[in-house]
PDB file of C-alpha atoms and ligand atoms in Angstrom:
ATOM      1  CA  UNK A   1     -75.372  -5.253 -26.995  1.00 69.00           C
ATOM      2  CA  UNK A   2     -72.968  -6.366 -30.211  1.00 78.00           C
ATOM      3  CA  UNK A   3     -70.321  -8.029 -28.141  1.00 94.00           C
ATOM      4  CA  UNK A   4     -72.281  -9.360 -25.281  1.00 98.00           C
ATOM      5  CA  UNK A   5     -71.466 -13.731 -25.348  1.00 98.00           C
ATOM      6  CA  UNK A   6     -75.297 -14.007 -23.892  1.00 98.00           C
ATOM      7  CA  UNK A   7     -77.187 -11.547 -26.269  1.00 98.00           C
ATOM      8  CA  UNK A   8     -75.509 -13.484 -29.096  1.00 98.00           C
ATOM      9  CA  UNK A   9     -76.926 -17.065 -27.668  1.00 98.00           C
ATOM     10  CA  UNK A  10     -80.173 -15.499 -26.673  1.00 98.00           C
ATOM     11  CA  UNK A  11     -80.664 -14.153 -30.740  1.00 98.00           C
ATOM     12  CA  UNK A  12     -78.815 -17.881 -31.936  1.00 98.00           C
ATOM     13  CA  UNK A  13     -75.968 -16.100 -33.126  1.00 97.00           C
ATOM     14  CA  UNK A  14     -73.675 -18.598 -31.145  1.00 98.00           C
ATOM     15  CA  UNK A  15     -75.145 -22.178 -30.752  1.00 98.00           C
ATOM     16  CA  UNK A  16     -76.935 -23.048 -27.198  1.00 98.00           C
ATOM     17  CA  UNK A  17     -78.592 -26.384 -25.357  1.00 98.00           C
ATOM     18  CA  UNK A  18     -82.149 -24.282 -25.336  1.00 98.00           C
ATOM     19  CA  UNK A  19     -83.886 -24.856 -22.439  1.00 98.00           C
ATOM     20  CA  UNK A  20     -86.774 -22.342 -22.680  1.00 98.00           C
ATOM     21  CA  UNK A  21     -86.919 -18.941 -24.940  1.00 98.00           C
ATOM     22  CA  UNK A  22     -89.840 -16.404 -25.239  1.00 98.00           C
ATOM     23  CA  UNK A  23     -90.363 -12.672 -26.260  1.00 98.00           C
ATOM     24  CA  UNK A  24     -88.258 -11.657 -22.753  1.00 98.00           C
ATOM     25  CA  UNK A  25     -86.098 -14.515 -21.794  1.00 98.00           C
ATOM     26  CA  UNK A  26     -84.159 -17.547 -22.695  1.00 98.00           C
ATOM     27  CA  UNK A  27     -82.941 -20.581 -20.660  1.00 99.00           C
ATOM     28  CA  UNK A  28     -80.042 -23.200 -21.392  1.00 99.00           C
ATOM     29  CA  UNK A  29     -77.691 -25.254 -19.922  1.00 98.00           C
ATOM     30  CA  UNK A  30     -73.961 -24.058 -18.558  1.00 99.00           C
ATOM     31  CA  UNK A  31     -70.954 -25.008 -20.799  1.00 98.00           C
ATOM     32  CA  UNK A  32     -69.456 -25.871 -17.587  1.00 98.00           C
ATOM     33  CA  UNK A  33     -72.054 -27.388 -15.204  1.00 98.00           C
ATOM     34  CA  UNK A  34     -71.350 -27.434 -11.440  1.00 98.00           C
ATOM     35  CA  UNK A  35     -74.345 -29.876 -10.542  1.00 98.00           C
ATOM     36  CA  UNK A  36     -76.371 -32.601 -12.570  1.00 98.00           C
ATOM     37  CA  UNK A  37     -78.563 -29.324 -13.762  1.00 98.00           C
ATOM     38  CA  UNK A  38     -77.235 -26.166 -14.529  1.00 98.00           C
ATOM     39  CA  UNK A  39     -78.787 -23.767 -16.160  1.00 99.00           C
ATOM     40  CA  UNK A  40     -78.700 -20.520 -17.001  1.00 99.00           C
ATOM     41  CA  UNK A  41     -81.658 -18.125 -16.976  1.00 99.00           C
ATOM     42  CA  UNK A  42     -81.316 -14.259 -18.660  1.00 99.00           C
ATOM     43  CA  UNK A  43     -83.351 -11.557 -20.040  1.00 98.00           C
ATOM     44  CA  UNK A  44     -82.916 -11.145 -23.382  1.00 98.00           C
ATOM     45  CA  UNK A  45     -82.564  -7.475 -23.105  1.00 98.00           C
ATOM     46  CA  UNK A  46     -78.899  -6.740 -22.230  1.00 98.00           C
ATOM     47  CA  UNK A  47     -78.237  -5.381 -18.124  1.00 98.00           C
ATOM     48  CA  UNK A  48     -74.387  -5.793 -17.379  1.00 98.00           C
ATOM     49  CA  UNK A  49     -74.878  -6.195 -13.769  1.00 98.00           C
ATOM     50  CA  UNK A  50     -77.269  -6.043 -10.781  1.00 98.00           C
ATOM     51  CA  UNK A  51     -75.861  -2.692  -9.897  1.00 98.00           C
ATOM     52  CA  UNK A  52     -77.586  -1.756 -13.415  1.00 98.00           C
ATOM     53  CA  UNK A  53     -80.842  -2.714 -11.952  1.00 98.00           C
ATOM     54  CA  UNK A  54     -83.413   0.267 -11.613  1.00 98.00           C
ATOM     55  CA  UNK A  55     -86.933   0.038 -10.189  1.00 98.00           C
ATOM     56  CA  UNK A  56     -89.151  -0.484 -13.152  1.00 98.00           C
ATOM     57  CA  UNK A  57     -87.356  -3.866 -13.862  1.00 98.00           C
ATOM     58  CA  UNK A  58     -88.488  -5.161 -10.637  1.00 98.00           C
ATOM     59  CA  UNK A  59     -91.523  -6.536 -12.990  1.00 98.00           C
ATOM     60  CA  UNK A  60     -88.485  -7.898 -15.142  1.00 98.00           C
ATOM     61  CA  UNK A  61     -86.611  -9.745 -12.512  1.00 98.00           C
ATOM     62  CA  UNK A  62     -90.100 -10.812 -10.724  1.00 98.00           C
ATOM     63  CA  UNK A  63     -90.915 -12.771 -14.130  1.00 98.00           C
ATOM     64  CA  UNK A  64     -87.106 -14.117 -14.583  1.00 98.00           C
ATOM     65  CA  UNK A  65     -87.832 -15.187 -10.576  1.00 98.00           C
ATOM     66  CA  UNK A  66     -90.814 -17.387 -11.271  1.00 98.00           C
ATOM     67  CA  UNK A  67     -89.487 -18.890 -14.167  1.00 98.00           C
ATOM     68  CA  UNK A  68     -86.256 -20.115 -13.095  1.00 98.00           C
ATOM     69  CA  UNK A  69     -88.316 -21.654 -10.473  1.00 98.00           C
ATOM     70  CA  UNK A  70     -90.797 -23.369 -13.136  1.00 98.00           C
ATOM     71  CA  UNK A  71     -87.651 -24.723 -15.140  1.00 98.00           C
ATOM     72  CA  UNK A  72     -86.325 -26.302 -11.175  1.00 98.00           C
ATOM     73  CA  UNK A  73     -89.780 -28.015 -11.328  1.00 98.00           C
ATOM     74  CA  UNK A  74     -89.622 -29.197 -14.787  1.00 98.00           C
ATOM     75  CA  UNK A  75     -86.515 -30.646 -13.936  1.00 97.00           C
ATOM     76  CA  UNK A  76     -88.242 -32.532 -10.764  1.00 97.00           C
ATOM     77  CA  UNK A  77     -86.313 -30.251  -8.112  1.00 98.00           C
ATOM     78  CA  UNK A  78     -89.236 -28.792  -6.622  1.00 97.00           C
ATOM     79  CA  UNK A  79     -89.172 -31.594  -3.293  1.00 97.00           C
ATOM     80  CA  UNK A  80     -85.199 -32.423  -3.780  1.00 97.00           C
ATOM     81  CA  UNK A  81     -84.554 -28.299  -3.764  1.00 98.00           C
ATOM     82  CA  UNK A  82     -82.565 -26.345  -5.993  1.00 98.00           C
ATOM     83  CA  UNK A  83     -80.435 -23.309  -6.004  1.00 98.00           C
ATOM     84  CA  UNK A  84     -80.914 -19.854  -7.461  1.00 98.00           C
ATOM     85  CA  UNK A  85     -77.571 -17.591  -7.990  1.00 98.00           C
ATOM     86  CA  UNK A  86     -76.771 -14.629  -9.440  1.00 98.00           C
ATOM     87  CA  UNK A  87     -72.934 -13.164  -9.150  1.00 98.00           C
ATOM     88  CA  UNK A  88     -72.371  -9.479  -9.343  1.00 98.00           C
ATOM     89  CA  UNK A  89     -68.886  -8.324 -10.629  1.00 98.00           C
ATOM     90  CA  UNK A  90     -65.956 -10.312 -10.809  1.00 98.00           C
ATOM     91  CA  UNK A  91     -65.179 -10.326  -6.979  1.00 97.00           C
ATOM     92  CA  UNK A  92     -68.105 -12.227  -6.638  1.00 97.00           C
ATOM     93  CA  UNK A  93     -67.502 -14.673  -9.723  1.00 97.00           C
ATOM     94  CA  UNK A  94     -69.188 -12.926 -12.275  1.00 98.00           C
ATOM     95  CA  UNK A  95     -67.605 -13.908 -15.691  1.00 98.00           C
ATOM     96  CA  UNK A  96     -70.291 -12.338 -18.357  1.00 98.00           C
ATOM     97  CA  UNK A  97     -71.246  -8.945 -18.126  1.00 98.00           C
ATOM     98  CA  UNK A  98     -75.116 -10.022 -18.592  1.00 98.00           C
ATOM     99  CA  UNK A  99     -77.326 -10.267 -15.865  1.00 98.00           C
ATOM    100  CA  UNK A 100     -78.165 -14.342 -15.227  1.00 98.00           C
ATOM    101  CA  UNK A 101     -79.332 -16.556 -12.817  1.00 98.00           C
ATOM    102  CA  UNK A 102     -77.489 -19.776 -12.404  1.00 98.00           C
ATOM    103  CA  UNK A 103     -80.355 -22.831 -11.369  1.00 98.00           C
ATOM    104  CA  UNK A 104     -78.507 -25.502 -10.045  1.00 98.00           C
ATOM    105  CA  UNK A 105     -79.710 -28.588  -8.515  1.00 98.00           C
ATOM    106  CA  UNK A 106     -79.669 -32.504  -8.716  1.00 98.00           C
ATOM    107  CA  UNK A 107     -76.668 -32.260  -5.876  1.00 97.00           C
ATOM    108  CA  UNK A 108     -75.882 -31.135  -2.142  1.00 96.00           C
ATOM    109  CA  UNK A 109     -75.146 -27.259  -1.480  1.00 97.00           C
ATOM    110  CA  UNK A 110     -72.928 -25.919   1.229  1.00 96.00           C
ATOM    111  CA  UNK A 111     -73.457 -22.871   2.870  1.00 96.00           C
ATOM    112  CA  UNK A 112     -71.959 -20.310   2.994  1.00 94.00           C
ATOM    113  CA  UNK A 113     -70.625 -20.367  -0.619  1.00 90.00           C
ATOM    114  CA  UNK A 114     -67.026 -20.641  -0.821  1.00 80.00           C
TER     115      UNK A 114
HETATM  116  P1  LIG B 201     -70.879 -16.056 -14.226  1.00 77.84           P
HETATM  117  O1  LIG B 201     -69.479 -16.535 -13.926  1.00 77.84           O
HETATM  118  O2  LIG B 201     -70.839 -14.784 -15.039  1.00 77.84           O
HETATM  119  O3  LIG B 201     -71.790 -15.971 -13.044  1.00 77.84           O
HETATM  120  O4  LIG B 201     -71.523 -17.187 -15.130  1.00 77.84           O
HETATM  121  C1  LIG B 201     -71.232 -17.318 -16.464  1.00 77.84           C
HETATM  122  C2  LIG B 201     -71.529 -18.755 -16.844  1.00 77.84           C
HETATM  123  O5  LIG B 201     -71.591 -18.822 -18.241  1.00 77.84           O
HETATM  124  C3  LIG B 201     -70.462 -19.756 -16.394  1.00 77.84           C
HETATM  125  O6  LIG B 201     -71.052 -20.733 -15.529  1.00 77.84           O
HETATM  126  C4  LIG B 201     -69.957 -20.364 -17.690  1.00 77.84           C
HETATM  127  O7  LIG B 201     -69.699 -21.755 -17.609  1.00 77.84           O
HETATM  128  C5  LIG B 201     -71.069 -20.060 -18.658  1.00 77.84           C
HETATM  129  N1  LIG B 201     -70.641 -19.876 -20.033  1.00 77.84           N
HETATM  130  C6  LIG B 201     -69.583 -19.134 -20.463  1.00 77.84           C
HETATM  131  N2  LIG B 201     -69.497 -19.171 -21.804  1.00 77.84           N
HETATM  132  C7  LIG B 201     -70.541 -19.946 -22.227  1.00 77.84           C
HETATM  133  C8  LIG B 201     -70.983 -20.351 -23.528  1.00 77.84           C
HETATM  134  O8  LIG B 201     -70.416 -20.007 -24.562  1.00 77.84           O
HETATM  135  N3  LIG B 201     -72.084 -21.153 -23.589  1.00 77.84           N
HETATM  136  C9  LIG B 201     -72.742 -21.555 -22.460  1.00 77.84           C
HETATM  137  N4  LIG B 201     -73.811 -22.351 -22.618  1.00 77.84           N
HETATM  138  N5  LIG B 201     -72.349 -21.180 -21.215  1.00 77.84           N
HETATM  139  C10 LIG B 201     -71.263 -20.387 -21.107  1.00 77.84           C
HETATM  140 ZN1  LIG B 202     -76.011  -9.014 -23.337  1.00 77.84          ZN
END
């Protein structure tokens, strides 16, 4: 999508920390981290929102799943543990209309989330 903030990074339109990028995704780090890693992990093809999710992206997600995780590992979080989130709509602190997963990790969690 033209407008999208995150389809513009994802093509380099709009300068990015890169921390991974192939044919379907691309990885880099927050503007604004919230822990000693945060990074953010999208498709590069443009969903708004989970509610935009239909089945045959399961495959999609699956892959943008295992990945995040791989980039947690690279980052040495796979014994210290890690955090995968995803917001959906503003009520739930969703500020780009592009479906991401935040990795976060180097720091304590609580739970719930506030
Ligand atoms: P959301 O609030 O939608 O779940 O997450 C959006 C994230 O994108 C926020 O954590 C915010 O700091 C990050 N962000 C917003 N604009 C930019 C930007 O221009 N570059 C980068 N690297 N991150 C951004
Ligand atoms: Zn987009």
């Amino acid at each position: 999508m033209s407008d999208c903030l995150f389809c513009k990074i994802a093509a380099g339109e709009i300068p990015s920390r890169r921390v991974h990028s192939d044919e379907e995704f691309y990885a880099f780090e927050d503007i604004n981290p919230q822990a000693p890693t945060h990074v953010l992990v999208i498709p590069r093809r443009h969903i708004a929102t989970l509610n935009d999710l239909r089945d045959e992206d399961a495959p999609l997600m699956g892959r943008l799943l295992v990945l995040a995780s791989r980039i947690a590992k690279e980052r040495g979080l796979e014994s210290k543990g890690f955090r995968l989130n995803a917001n959906c709509l503003e009520s739930a602190g969703q500020s780009v209309f592009h479906v991401h997963l935040h990795l976060l990790g180097g720091r304590p969690f609580g739970w719930p989330p506030g």
